[in-house]
Amino acid sequence: MLELQNQQGKNVNLCLLLLYLDSLNLVVNSQQLGVLTQIVNELDNNVMQQLRAARSYLKVHQQAITDYANIRKELLSAELKLEKQQQQMLINAVNECELVGCTEPNNIELYLKASF
């Protein structure tokens, strides 16, 4: 999942939700996937990417940061809280969708092929 995030710009929380829906034999359509993608992209583009970049920068320059360990811990804590928030936003959105049952759903493949 992290490889998909780092190399293809895919969202781990959305991937996990889609895999969960697959396990329930529920399928999202392209429009619903677009809404879910928009939800994760907004938080990712406006907050998460900058937070991850800050952690990365600090890691490289940790020798010059006097309280690096505590700062890293706090940034990671903030990132995890935002991840939980994003998960809740996805759950709220998918609960508003009318999902269709399907014997062989492949929501994750739809997402990986999508170019939203």
PDB file of C-alpha atoms in Angstrom:
ATOM      1  CA  MET A   1       0.000   0.000   0.000  1.00  0.00           C
ATOM      2  CA  LEU A   2       2.789   2.410   0.834  1.00  0.00           C
ATOM      3  CA  GLU A   3       4.404   1.629  -2.512  1.00  0.00           C
ATOM      4  CA  LEU A   4       1.164   2.576  -4.266  1.00  0.00           C
ATOM      5  CA  GLN A   5       1.117   5.772  -2.235  1.00  0.00           C
ATOM      6  CA  ASN A   6       4.739   6.700  -2.861  1.00  0.00           C
ATOM      7  CA  GLN A   7       5.077   5.619  -6.491  1.00  0.00           C
ATOM      8  CA  GLN A   8       1.598   6.101  -7.931  1.00  0.00           C
ATOM      9  CA  GLY A   9       0.120   8.738  -5.647  1.00  0.00           C
ATOM     10  CA  LYS A  10      -2.693   6.447  -4.508  1.00  0.00           C
ATOM     11  CA  ASN A  11      -4.256   6.861  -1.080  1.00  0.00           C
ATOM     12  CA  VAL A  12      -3.772   4.020   1.419  1.00  0.00           C
ATOM     13  CA  ASN A  13      -7.015   4.755   3.276  1.00  0.00           C
ATOM     14  CA  LEU A  14      -9.018   4.641   0.064  1.00  0.00           C
ATOM     15  CA  CYS A  15      -7.273   1.420  -1.017  1.00  0.00           C
ATOM     16  CA  LEU A  16      -8.126  -0.205   2.314  1.00  0.00           C
ATOM     17  CA  LEU A  17     -11.757   0.931   2.092  1.00  0.00           C
ATOM     18  CA  LEU A  18     -12.082  -0.426  -1.438  1.00  0.00           C
ATOM     19  CA  LEU A  19     -10.557  -3.755  -0.441  1.00  0.00           C
ATOM     20  CA  TYR A  20     -12.993  -3.905   2.476  1.00  0.00           C
ATOM     21  CA  LEU A  21     -15.912  -3.256   0.135  1.00  0.00           C
ATOM     22  CA  ASP A  22     -14.574  -6.005  -2.135  1.00  0.00           C
ATOM     23  CA  SER A  23     -14.639  -8.390   0.834  1.00  0.00           C
ATOM     24  CA  LEU A  24     -18.316  -7.490   1.377  1.00  0.00           C
ATOM     25  CA  ASN A  25     -19.067  -8.068  -2.325  1.00  0.00           C
ATOM     26  CA  LEU A  26     -20.055  -4.432  -2.788  1.00  0.00           C
ATOM     27  CA  VAL A  27     -19.008  -2.351  -5.754  1.00  0.00           C
ATOM     28  CA  VAL A  28     -18.620   1.391  -6.230  1.00  0.00           C
ATOM     29  CA  ASN A  29     -19.257   2.977  -9.595  1.00  0.00           C
ATOM     30  CA  SER A  30     -16.964   5.461 -11.304  1.00  0.00           C
ATOM     31  CA  GLN A  31     -18.899   8.472 -10.056  1.00  0.00           C
ATOM     32  CA  GLN A  32     -18.814   7.255  -6.441  1.00  0.00           C
ATOM     33  CA  LEU A  33     -15.108   6.522  -6.768  1.00  0.00           C
ATOM     34  CA  GLY A  34     -14.612  10.045  -8.070  1.00  0.00           C
ATOM     35  CA  VAL A  35     -16.278  11.471  -4.959  1.00  0.00           C
ATOM     36  CA  LEU A  36     -14.181   9.293  -2.653  1.00  0.00           C
ATOM     37  CA  THR A  37     -11.022  10.222  -4.541  1.00  0.00           C
ATOM     38  CA  GLN A  38     -11.860  13.920  -4.286  1.00  0.00           C
ATOM     39  CA  ILE A  39     -12.280  13.572  -0.521  1.00  0.00           C
ATOM     40  CA  VAL A  40      -8.859  12.005  -0.024  1.00  0.00           C
ATOM     41  CA  ASN A  41      -7.118  14.242  -2.551  1.00  0.00           C
ATOM     42  CA  GLU A  42      -8.258  17.396  -0.802  1.00  0.00           C
ATOM     43  CA  LEU A  43      -6.737  16.432   2.546  1.00  0.00           C
ATOM     44  CA  ASP A  44      -3.704  14.796   0.940  1.00  0.00           C
ATOM     45  CA  ASN A  45      -2.876  17.787  -1.258  1.00  0.00           C
ATOM     46  CA  ASN A  46      -3.539  20.475   1.330  1.00  0.00           C
ATOM     47  CA  VAL A  47      -2.123  18.867   4.467  1.00  0.00           C
ATOM     48  CA  MET A  48      -0.749  15.339   4.363  1.00  0.00           C
ATOM     49  CA  GLN A  49       1.868  15.787   1.638  1.00  0.00           C
ATOM     50  CA  GLN A  50       3.312  18.835   3.381  1.00  0.00           C
ATOM     51  CA  LEU A  51       3.378  17.022   6.713  1.00  0.00           C
ATOM     52  CA  ARG A  52       5.175  14.039   5.182  1.00  0.00           C
ATOM     53  CA  ALA A  53       7.608  16.358   3.418  1.00  0.00           C
ATOM     54  CA  ALA A  54       8.330  18.119   6.712  1.00  0.00           C
ATOM     55  CA  ARG A  55       9.042  14.797   8.436  1.00  0.00           C
ATOM     56  CA  SER A  56      11.302  13.788   5.564  1.00  0.00           C
ATOM     57  CA  TYR A  57      13.183  17.086   5.648  1.00  0.00           C
ATOM     58  CA  LEU A  58      13.663  16.904   9.406  1.00  0.00           C
ATOM     59  CA  LYS A  59      14.913  13.335   9.171  1.00  0.00           C
ATOM     60  CA  VAL A  60      17.620  14.384   6.729  1.00  0.00           C
ATOM     61  CA  HIS A  61      18.590  17.329   8.945  1.00  0.00           C
ATOM     62  CA  GLN A  62      18.051  15.699  12.334  1.00  0.00           C
ATOM     63  CA  GLN A  63      21.577  16.474  13.523  1.00  0.00           C
ATOM     64  CA  ALA A  64      20.795  20.188  13.362  1.00  0.00           C
ATOM     65  CA  ILE A  65      17.427  19.828  15.144  1.00  0.00           C
ATOM     66  CA  THR A  66      17.921  19.866  18.910  1.00  0.00           C
ATOM     67  CA  ASP A  67      14.631  18.211  19.825  1.00  0.00           C
ATOM     68  CA  TYR A  68      14.316  16.041  16.713  1.00  0.00           C
ATOM     69  CA  ALA A  69      12.890  12.940  18.426  1.00  0.00           C
ATOM     70  CA  ASN A  70      10.047  14.825  20.100  1.00  0.00           C
ATOM     71  CA  ILE A  71       9.261  16.893  17.017  1.00  0.00           C
ATOM     72  CA  ARG A  72       9.189  13.755  14.860  1.00  0.00           C
ATOM     73  CA  LYS A  73       6.920  12.031  17.367  1.00  0.00           C
ATOM     74  CA  GLU A  74       4.509  14.971  17.424  1.00  0.00           C
ATOM     75  CA  LEU A  75       4.435  15.255  13.630  1.00  0.00           C
ATOM     76  CA  LEU A  76       3.787  11.534  13.326  1.00  0.00           C
ATOM     77  CA  SER A  77       1.004  11.803  15.921  1.00  0.00           C
ATOM     78  CA  ALA A  78      -0.582  14.645  13.956  1.00  0.00           C
ATOM     79  CA  GLU A  79      -0.322  12.629  10.751  1.00  0.00           C
ATOM     80  CA  LEU A  80      -2.015   9.621  12.355  1.00  0.00           C
ATOM     81  CA  LYS A  81      -4.832  11.823  13.704  1.00  0.00           C
ATOM     82  CA  LEU A  82      -5.355  13.236  10.233  1.00  0.00           C
ATOM     83  CA  GLU A  83      -5.354   9.707   8.784  1.00  0.00           C
ATOM     84  CA  LYS A  84      -8.141   8.788  11.227  1.00  0.00           C
ATOM     85  CA  GLN A  85     -10.044  11.902  10.202  1.00  0.00           C
ATOM     86  CA  GLN A  86      -9.665  10.961   6.555  1.00  0.00           C
ATOM     87  CA  GLN A  87     -10.919   7.443   7.289  1.00  0.00           C
ATOM     88  CA  GLN A  88     -13.992   8.895   8.984  1.00  0.00           C
ATOM     89  CA  MET A  89     -14.623  11.195   6.032  1.00  0.00           C
ATOM     90  CA  LEU A  90     -14.449   8.195   3.688  1.00  0.00           C
ATOM     91  CA  ILE A  91     -16.784   6.137   5.856  1.00  0.00           C
ATOM     92  CA  ASN A  92     -19.297   8.985   6.009  1.00  0.00           C
ATOM     93  CA  ALA A  93     -19.157   9.375   2.231  1.00  0.00           C
ATOM     94  CA  VAL A  94     -19.446   5.670   1.425  1.00  0.00           C
ATOM     95  CA  ASN A  95     -22.392   5.375   3.821  1.00  0.00           C
ATOM     96  CA  GLU A  96     -24.175   7.928   1.610  1.00  0.00           C
ATOM     97  CA  CYS A  97     -23.577   5.815  -1.501  1.00  0.00           C
ATOM     98  CA  GLU A  98     -25.997   3.278  -2.872  1.00  0.00           C
ATOM     99  CA  LEU A  99     -23.641   0.367  -3.331  1.00  0.00           C
ATOM    100  CA  VAL A 100     -24.489  -2.562  -5.558  1.00  0.00           C
ATOM    101  CA  GLY A 101     -23.844  -6.178  -4.651  1.00  0.00           C
ATOM    102  CA  CYS A 102     -21.544  -8.070  -6.975  1.00  0.00           C
ATOM    103  CA  THR A 103     -20.154 -11.589  -6.863  1.00  0.00           C
ATOM    104  CA  GLU A 104     -16.700 -10.524  -8.043  1.00  0.00           C
ATOM    105  CA  PRO A 105     -16.149  -6.855  -7.203  1.00  0.00           C
ATOM    106  CA  ASN A 106     -12.813  -5.304  -8.019  1.00  0.00           C
ATOM    107  CA  ASN A 107     -13.007  -1.801  -6.622  1.00  0.00           C
ATOM    108  CA  ILE A 108      -9.273  -1.598  -6.093  1.00  0.00           C
ATOM    109  CA  GLU A 109      -8.586  -2.293  -9.772  1.00  0.00           C
ATOM    110  CA  LEU A 110     -11.019   0.462 -10.749  1.00  0.00           C
ATOM    111  CA  TYR A 111      -9.129   2.863  -8.482  1.00  0.00           C
ATOM    112  CA  LEU A 112      -5.681   1.834  -9.688  1.00  0.00           C
ATOM    113  CA  LYS A 113      -6.726   2.354 -13.320  1.00  0.00           C
ATOM    114  CA  ALA A 114      -8.494   5.655 -12.606  1.00  0.00           C
ATOM    115  CA  SER A 115      -6.858   8.938 -13.494  1.00  0.00           C
ATOM    116  CA  PHE A 116      -8.780  11.353 -11.280  1.00  0.00           C
TER     117      PHE A 116
END
